PDB file of C-alpha atoms in Angstrom:
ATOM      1  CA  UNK A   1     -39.780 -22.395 163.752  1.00  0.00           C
ATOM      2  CA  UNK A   2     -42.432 -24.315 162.900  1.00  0.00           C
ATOM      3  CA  UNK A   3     -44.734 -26.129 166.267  1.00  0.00           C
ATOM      4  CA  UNK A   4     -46.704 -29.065 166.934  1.00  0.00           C
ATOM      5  CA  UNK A   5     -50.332 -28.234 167.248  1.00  0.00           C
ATOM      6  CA  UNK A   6     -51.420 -28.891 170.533  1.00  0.00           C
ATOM      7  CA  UNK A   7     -54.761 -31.068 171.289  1.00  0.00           C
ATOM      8  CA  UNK A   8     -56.464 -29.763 174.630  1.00  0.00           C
ATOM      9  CA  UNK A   9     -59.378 -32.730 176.271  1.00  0.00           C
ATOM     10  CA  UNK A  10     -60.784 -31.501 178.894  1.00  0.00           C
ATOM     11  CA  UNK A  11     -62.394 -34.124 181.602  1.00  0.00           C
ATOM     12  CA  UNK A  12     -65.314 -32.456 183.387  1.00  0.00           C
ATOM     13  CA  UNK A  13     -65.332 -35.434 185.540  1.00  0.00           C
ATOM     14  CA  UNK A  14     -68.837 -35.476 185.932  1.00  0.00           C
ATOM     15  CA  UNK A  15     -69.504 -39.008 188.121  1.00  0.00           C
ATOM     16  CA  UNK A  16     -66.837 -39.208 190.140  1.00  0.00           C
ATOM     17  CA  UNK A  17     -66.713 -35.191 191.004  1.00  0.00           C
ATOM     18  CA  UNK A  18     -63.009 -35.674 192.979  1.00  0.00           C
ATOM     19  CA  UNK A  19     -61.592 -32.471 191.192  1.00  0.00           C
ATOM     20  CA  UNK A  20     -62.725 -29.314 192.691  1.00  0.00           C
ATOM     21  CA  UNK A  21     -65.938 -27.554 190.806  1.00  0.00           C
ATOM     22  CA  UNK A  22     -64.429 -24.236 191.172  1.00  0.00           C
ATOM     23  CA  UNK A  23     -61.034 -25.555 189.190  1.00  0.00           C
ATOM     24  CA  UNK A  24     -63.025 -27.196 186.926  1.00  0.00           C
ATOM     25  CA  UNK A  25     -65.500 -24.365 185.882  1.00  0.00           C
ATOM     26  CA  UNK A  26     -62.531 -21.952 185.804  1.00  0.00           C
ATOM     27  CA  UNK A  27     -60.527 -24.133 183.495  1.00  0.00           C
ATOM     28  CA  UNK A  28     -63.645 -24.396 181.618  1.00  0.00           C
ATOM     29  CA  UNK A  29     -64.270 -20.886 181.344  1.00  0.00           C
ATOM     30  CA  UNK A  30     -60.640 -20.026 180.241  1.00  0.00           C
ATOM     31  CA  UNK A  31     -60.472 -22.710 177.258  1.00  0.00           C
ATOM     32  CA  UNK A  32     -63.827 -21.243 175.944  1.00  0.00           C
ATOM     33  CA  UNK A  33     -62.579 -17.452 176.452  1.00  0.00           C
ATOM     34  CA  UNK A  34     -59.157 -18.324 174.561  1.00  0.00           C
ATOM     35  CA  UNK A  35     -60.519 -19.422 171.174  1.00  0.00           C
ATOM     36  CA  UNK A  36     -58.456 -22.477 171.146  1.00  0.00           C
ATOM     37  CA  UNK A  37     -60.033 -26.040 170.122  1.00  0.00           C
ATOM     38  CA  UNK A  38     -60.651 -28.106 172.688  1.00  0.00           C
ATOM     39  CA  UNK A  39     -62.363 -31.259 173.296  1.00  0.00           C
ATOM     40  CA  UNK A  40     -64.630 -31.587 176.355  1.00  0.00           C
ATOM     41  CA  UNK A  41     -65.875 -35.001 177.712  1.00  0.00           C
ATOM     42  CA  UNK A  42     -68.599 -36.034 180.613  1.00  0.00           C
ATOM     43  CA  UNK A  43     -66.163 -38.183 182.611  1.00  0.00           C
ATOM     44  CA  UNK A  44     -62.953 -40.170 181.252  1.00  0.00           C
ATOM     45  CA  UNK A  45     -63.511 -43.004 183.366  1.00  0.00           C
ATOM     46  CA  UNK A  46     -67.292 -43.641 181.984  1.00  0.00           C
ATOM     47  CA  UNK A  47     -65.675 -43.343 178.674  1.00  0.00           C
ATOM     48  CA  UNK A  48     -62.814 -46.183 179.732  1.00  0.00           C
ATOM     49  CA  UNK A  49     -65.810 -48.429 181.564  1.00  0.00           C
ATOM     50  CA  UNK A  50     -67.220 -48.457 177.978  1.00  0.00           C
ATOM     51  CA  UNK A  51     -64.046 -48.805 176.012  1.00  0.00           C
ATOM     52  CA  UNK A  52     -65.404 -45.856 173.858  1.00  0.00           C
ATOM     53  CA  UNK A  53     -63.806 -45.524 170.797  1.00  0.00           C
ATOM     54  CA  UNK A  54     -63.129 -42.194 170.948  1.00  0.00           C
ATOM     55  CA  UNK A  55     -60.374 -42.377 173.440  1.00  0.00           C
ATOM     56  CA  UNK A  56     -58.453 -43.871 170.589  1.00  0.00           C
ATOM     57  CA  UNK A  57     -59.218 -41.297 168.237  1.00  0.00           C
ATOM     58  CA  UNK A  58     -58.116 -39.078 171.875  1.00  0.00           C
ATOM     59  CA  UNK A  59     -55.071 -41.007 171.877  1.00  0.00           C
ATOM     60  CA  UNK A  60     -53.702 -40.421 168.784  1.00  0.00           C
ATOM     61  CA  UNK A  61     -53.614 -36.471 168.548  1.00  0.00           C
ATOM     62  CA  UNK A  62     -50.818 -34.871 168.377  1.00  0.00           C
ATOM     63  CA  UNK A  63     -49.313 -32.557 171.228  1.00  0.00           C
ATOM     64  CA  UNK A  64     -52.451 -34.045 173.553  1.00  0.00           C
ATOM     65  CA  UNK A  65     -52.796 -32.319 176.964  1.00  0.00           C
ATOM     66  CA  UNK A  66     -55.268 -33.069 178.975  1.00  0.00           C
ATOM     67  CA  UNK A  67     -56.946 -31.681 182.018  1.00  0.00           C
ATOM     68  CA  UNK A  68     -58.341 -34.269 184.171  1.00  0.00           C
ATOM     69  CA  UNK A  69     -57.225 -35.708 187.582  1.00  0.00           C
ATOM     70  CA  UNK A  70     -53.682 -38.023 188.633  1.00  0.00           C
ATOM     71  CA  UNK A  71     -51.554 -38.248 185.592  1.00  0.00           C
ATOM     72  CA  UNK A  72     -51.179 -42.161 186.413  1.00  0.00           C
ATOM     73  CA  UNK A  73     -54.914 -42.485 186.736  1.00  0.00           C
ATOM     74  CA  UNK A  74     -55.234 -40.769 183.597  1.00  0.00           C
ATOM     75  CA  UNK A  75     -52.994 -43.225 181.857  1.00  0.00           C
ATOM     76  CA  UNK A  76     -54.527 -46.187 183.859  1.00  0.00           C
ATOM     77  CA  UNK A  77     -57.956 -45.140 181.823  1.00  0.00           C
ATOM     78  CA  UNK A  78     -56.209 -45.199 178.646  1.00  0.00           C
ATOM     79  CA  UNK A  79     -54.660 -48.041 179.013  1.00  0.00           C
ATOM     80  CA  UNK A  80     -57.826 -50.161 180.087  1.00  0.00           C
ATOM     81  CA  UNK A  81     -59.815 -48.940 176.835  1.00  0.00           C
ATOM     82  CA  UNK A  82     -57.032 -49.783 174.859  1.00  0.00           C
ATOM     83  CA  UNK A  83     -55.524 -46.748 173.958  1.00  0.00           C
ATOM     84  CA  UNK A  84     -52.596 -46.105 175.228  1.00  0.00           C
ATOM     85  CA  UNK A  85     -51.428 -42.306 175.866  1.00  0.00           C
ATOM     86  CA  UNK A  86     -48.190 -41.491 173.661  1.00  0.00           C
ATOM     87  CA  UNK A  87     -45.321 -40.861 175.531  1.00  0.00           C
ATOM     88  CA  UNK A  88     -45.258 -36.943 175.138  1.00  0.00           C
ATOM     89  CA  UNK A  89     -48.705 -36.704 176.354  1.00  0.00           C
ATOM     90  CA  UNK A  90     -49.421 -34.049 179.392  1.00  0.00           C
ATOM     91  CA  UNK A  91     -52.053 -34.564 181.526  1.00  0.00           C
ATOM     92  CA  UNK A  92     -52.651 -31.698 183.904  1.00  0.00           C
ATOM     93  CA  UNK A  93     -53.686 -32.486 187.431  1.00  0.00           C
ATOM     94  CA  UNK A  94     -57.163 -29.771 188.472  1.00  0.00           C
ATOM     95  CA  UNK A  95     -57.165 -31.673 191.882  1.00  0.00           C
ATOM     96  CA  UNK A  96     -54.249 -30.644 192.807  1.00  0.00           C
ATOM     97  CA  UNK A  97     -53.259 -27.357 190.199  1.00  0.00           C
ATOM     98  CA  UNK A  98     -55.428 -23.763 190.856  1.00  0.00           C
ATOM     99  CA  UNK A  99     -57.197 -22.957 187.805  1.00  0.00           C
ATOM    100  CA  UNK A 100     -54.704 -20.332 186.856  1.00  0.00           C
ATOM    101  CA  UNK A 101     -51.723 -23.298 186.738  1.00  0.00           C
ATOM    102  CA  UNK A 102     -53.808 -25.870 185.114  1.00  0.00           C
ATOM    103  CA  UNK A 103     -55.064 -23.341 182.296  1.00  0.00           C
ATOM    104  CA  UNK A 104     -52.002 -21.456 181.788  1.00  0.00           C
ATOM    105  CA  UNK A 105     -50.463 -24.845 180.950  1.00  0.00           C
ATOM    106  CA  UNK A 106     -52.851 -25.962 178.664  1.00  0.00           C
ATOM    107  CA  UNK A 107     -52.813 -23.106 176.681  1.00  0.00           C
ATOM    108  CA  UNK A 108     -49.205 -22.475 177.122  1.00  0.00           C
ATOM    109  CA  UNK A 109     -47.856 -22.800 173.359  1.00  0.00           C
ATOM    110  CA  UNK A 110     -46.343 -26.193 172.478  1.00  0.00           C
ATOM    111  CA  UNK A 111     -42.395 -26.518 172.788  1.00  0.00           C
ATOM    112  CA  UNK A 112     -40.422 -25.706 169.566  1.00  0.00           C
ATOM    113  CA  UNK A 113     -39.968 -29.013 167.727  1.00  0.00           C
ATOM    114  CA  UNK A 114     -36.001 -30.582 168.129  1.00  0.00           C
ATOM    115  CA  UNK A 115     -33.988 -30.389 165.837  1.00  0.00           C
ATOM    116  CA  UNK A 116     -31.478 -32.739 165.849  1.00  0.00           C
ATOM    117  CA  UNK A 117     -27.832 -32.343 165.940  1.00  0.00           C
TER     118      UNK A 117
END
């Protein structure tokens, strides 16, 4: 069965600093230790203040998951650089997930694709 490839951003949330620093280093630590490609950025919401273009480019990969902070926030950013999140887009929560949760989710591998009836 073929899968989706799965695009991992990870938000180090550098300004605002509202997710734990032992979650985020953790989460950090285990992305870099699993080999998988992953994108890491300063802070999403400097990157949304700016309208960065990359958060389009973010936007549009397939299977994203990110690691950042409230899943609405998350969208809220998106949405304000103009770049809205797809609809199958996972955003996992490090203020509120241990570091175990949050990286065992975003390296978990991506769902088999549906196949329709």
């Amino acid at each position: 069965m073929d899968r989706s490839p799965v695009s991992i951003v990870y938000c180090h949330c550098a300004y605002a600093k509202v997710v734990p620093a032992d979650v985020k280093q953790e989460v950090l630590r285990q992305l870099v230790r699993s080999g998988v490609a992953f994108e890491a950025v300063a802070d999403l919401c400097e990157l949304s203040a700016r309208k960065d273009p990359c958060m389009g480019r973010l936007a549009a990969s397939e299977g994203l998951r990110i690691a950042a902070c409230y899943p609405r926030a998350v969208r809220c950013l998106f949405d304000a650089a103009g770049a809205s999140l797809p609809e199958g887009a996972e955003v996992v929560n490090m203020r509120e997930c241990s570091a175990e949760e949050a990286s065992q989710r975003l390296l978990a591998p991506s769902p088999p694709a549906e196949v329709p009836a």
